[in-house]
Coordinates of N, CA and C in Angstrom, one line a residue:
X2 N -4.1 50.4 57.9 CA -3.8 50.0 56.6 C -5.2 49.3 56.1
X3 N -5.6 49.7 55.0 CA -6.7 48.8 54.6 C -6.5 47.8 54.0
X4 N -7.4 46.6 54.1 CA -7.1 45.2 53.2 C -6.8 45.1 51.6
X5 N -5.9 44.6 51.2 CA -5.7 44.6 50.2 C -6.9 44.4 49.1
X6 N -7.8 43.4 49.1 CA -9.1 43.0 48.8 C -9.8 44.5 48.4
X7 N -9.7 45.6 48.9 CA -10.0 46.8 49.0 C -9.6 47.9 48.0
X8 N -8.3 47.6 47.9 CA -7.9 49.0 47.2 C -8.0 48.8 46.1
X9 N -8.0 49.6 44.7 CA -8.5 49.9 43.8 C -7.4 49.1 43.0
X10 N -6.2 49.1 43.1 CA -5.0 48.6 42.5 C -5.3 47.2 42.5
X11 N -5.5 46.6 43.7 CA -6.1 44.9 43.6 C -7.5 44.6 42.7
X12 N -8.4 45.8 43.1 CA -9.7 45.2 42.3 C -9.3 45.2 40.5
X13 N -8.7 46.4 40.1 CA -8.4 46.1 38.6 C -7.5 45.3 38.4
X14 N -6.5 44.5 39.0 CA -5.7 43.4 39.1 C -6.5 42.4 38.9
X15 N -7.5 42.3 39.6 CA -8.4 41.3 39.7 C -9.3 41.2 38.6
X16 N -9.9 42.0 37.9 CA -10.7 42.2 36.6 C -9.7 42.0 35.4
X17 N -8.3 42.2 35.6 CA -7.5 42.0 34.8 C -6.9 40.4 34.7
X18 N -7.1 39.9 35.6 CA -7.1 38.2 35.7 C -8.2 37.7 35.1
X19 N -9.2 38.0 35.2 CA -10.5 37.4 34.8 C -10.8 37.8 33.5
X20 N -10.4 38.7 32.6 CA -10.3 39.0 31.4 C -8.9 38.0 30.9
X21 N -8.1 38.1 31.2 CA -7.1 37.4 31.0 C -7.0 35.6 30.7
X22 N -8.0 35.3 32.0 CA -8.5 33.9 31.8 C -9.5 33.6 30.6
X23 N -10.2 34.5 31.0 CA -11.0 34.2 29.6 C -10.4 34.7 28.1
X24 N -9.6 35.2 27.9 CA -9.3 35.1 26.7 C -7.9 34.2 26.1
X25 N -7.9 33.6 27.3 CA -6.5 32.5 26.9 C -7.2 31.1 27.1
X26 N -8.7 31.0 27.3 CA -9.7 30.2 27.3 C -9.8 30.0 25.4
X27 N -9.9 31.2 24.8 CA -10.2 31.1 23.5 C -8.9 31.3 22.5
X28 N -7.8 31.1 23.1 CA -6.6 31.4 22.4 C -6.2 29.9 21.6
X29 N -5.7 29.8 20.1 CA -5.8 28.2 19.6 C -4.8 27.6 20.5
X30 N -4.7 26.6 20.6 CA -4.2 25.3 21.4 C -2.4 25.5 21.5
X31 N -1.7 26.3 20.4 CA -0.2 26.3 21.0 C -0.4 27.8 21.8
X32 N -0.8 28.8 21.8 CA -0.5 29.9 22.4 C -1.3 29.3 24.2
X33 N -2.5 28.9 23.8 CA -3.2 28.8 25.7 C -2.3 28.0 26.3
X34 N -1.3 26.9 25.9 CA -0.6 26.1 26.8 C 0.9 26.9 27.0
X35 N 1.2 27.7 26.0 CA 2.4 28.3 26.1 C 2.5 29.9 26.8
X36 N 1.6 30.8 26.0 CA 1.4 32.0 26.5 C 0.5 32.4 27.4
X37 N -0.6 31.8 26.8 CA -1.8 31.4 28.1 C -1.4 31.4 29.3
X38 N -1.2 30.2 29.7 CA -0.6 29.8 30.9 C -0.1 30.8 31.6
X39 N 1.2 31.3 30.9 CA 2.4 32.0 31.6 C 1.5 33.7 31.7
X40 N 0.5 34.2 30.9 CA -0.3 35.5 31.2 C -1.2 35.1 32.7
X41 N -1.7 34.2 32.6 CA -2.4 34.0 33.6 C -1.3 34.1 35.3
X42 N -0.3 33.3 35.0 CA 0.7 33.4 35.9 C 1.0 34.6 36.5
X43 N 1.2 35.6 35.4 CA 1.8 36.8 35.7 C 0.6 37.9 36.1
X44 N -0.4 37.5 36.0 CA -1.6 38.3 36.6 C -1.5 37.8 38.3
X45 N -1.6 36.2 38.5 CA -1.8 36.4 39.6 C -0.6 36.8 40.5
X46 N 0.6 36.6 39.8 CA 1.9 37.2 40.4 C 1.6 39.0 40.7
X47 N 1.1 39.5 39.6 CA 0.4 41.0 40.2 C -0.3 40.9 41.4
X48 N -1.3 40.0 41.8 CA -2.1 40.2 42.9 C -1.4 39.8 43.7
X49 N -0.5 39.0 44.1 CA 0.8 38.6 45.1 C 1.4 39.9 45.4
X50 N 1.7 40.3 44.3 CA 2.9 41.9 44.7 C 1.9 42.6 45.5
X51 N 0.5 43.1 44.6 CA -0.1 44.1 45.6 C -0.3 43.6 46.8
X52 N -0.6 42.5 47.4 CA -0.6 41.7 48.4 C 0.4 42.1 49.4
X53 N 1.6 41.7 48.8 CA 2.9 42.1 49.6 C 3.4 43.5 50.1
X54 N 3.0 44.4 48.6 CA 3.2 45.7 49.3 C 2.2 46.3 50.4
X55 N 1.3 45.7 50.6 CA 0.2 46.3 51.4 C 0.9 45.8 52.4
X56 N 1.1 44.7 52.6 CA 1.8 44.3 53.9 C 2.7 44.5 54.9
X57 N 3.7 44.9 54.3 CA 5.0 45.7 54.9 C 5.7 46.8 54.5
X58 N 5.6 47.9 55.2 CA 6.2 49.0 54.3 C 7.7 49.1 54.1
X59 N 8.7 47.8 54.5 CA 10.0 47.5 54.4 C 10.0 46.7 53.2
X60 N 9.2 46.4 52.7 CA 9.0 45.4 51.5 C 8.3 45.8 50.2
X61 N 7.7 47.2 50.5 CA 6.9 47.8 49.7 C 7.8 48.1 48.4
X62 N 9.1 48.5 48.2 CA 9.6 49.1 47.2 C 10.1 47.9 46.5
X63 N 10.2 46.9 47.0 CA 10.6 45.5 45.9 C 9.6 44.9 45.5
X64 N 8.4 44.8 46.3 CA 7.1 44.5 45.5 C 6.4 45.0 44.7
X65 N 6.7 46.4 44.7 CA 5.8 47.3 43.6 C 7.5 47.3 42.5
X66 N 8.4 47.3 42.9 CA 9.3 47.1 41.4 C 8.7 45.8 41.0
X67 N 9.0 44.6 41.5 CA 8.5 43.5 41.0 C 7.0 43.1 40.0
X68 N 6.2 44.0 40.9 CA 4.8 43.9 40.4 C 4.9 44.6 39.1
X69 N 5.5 46.0 39.0 CA 6.2 46.4 37.4 C 6.2 45.6 36.3
X70 N 7.4 44.7 37.0 CA 8.5 43.6 36.0 C 7.4 42.9 35.5
X71 N 6.9 42.3 36.1 CA 5.4 41.5 36.0 C 4.5 42.2 34.9
X72 N 4.1 43.5 35.1 CA 3.4 44.1 34.5 C 3.7 44.2 32.9
X73 N 5.4 44.7 33.1 CA 5.5 44.5 31.2 C 5.7 43.1 30.8
X74 N 6.0 42.2 31.4 CA 6.0 41.1 31.0 C 4.7 40.6 30.4
X75 N 3.8 40.5 31.3 CA 2.4 40.3 30.6 C 2.2 41.2 29.4
X76 N 2.1 42.8 29.6 CA 2.7 43.5 28.2 C 3.0 42.7 27.0
X77 N 4.1 42.5 27.0 CA 5.0 42.0 26.3 C 4.2 40.5 25.5
X78 N 3.8 39.6 26.2 CA 2.9 38.7 26.3 C 1.9 38.9 25.2
X79 N 0.7 39.8 25.8 CA -0.3 40.2 24.8 C 0.4 40.8 23.6
X80 N 1.2 41.5 23.6 CA 1.2 42.3 22.3 C 1.6 41.1 21.6
X81 N 2.5 40.0 21.7 CA 3.1 39.1 20.9 C 1.3 38.3 20.3
X82 N 0.5 38.1 21.6 CA -0.9 37.2 21.1 C -1.8 38.3 20.2
X83 N -1.5 39.5 20.6 CA -2.0 40.3 19.4 C -1.5 40.1 18.2
X84 N -0.4 41.0 17.9 CA 0.2 40.5 16.9 C 0.3 39.3 15.7
X85 N -0.1 38.3 16.4 CA -0.1 36.9 16.0 C -1.8 36.6 15.7
X86 N -2.3 37.5 16.1 CA -3.9 37.3 15.9 C -4.5 36.6 16.3
X87 N -3.7 36.1 17.6 CA -4.6 34.9 18.4 C -5.5 35.6 19.0
X88 N -5.5 37.0 19.7 CA -6.7 37.5 20.0 C -7.1 38.8 19.4
X89 N -8.5 39.1 19.9 CA -9.1 39.8 18.9 C -8.5 41.4 19.4
X90 N -8.6 42.5 18.1 CA -8.0 44.0 18.7 C -9.4 44.5 19.9
X91 N -10.7 43.9 20.0 CA -11.3 44.2 21.1 C -11.0 43.7 22.4
X92 N -10.9 42.9 22.3 CA -10.3 42.1 23.7 C -9.1 42.6 24.0
X93 N -7.9 42.6 23.3 CA -6.8 43.4 23.6 C -7.0 44.7 24.1
X94 N -7.6 45.6 23.4 CA -8.1 46.6 24.1 C -8.4 47.0 25.3
X95 N -9.2 45.9 25.4 CA -10.1 45.9 26.9 C -8.8 45.4 28.0
X96 N -8.2 44.5 27.8 CA -7.1 44.4 28.5 C -6.1 45.3 28.6
X97 N -5.7 46.1 27.7 CA -4.6 46.9 27.6 C -5.2 48.4 28.7
X98 N -6.0 48.7 28.6 CA -6.7 49.5 29.5 C -6.7 49.2 30.9
X99 N -6.7 47.8 31.1 CA -7.0 47.1 32.9 C -5.2 47.5 32.9
X100 N -4.4 46.8 32.3 CA -3.1 47.3 32.6 C -2.6 48.5 32.7
X101 N -3.1 49.2 32.0 CA -2.7 50.8 32.1 C -3.4 51.2 33.1
X102 N -4.1 50.9 34.0 CA -4.8 51.0 35.0 C -4.0 50.5 36.3
X103 N -3.5 49.1 36.3 CA -2.6 48.6 37.3 C -1.3 49.2 37.3
X104 N -0.8 49.5 36.2 CA 0.7 50.3 36.4 C 0.8 51.5 36.7
X105 N -0.5 52.1 36.4 CA -0.4 53.7 36.7 C -0.7 54.0 38.2
X106 N -1.2 53.1 38.7 CA -1.8 52.8 40.4 C -0.6 52.7 41.0
X107 N 0.2 51.5 40.4 CA 1.5 50.9 40.9 C 2.7 52.0 40.9
X108 N 2.4 52.8 40.0 CA 3.8 53.6 39.5 C 3.7 54.8 40.9
X109 N 2.3 55.0 40.7 CA 2.2 56.6 41.6 C 2.4 55.7 43.1
X110 N 1.9 54.7 43.3 CA 2.1 54.3 44.9 C 4.3 54.2 45.0
X111 N 4.4 53.5 43.8 CA 6.0 53.4 44.4 C 6.3 54.8 44.5
X112 N 6.1 55.6 43.5 CA 6.7 57.3 43.6 C 6.3 57.8 44.9
X113 N 5.3 57.6 45.8 CA 4.8 58.3 46.8 C 5.4 57.4 48.1
X114 N 6.0 56.5 48.2 CA 7.2 56.0 48.6 C 8.4 56.7 48.9

């Protein structure tokens, strides 16, 4: 079993966390403390679920399901920020590319089990 920190999904999730933290710093005050903090929490949840899924075979299915739920919630919040023009289209597209990578890897991992 590989270390969680060495998995491609973990690396993509960590990059996603960094981009979301940077984006949340630049959000208007109202969005920063409501949507921004929640998006950072969801990114942290995603990383924790990757770690959990890598730890135990018996817990893997549930952890990956929770990861995909957090992924969908993050996607929704990012879409709201984008539609409210709180984040730029360039930053949004960068984050969405990373989210797509995490989502595809998690789905493939779940389907493999």
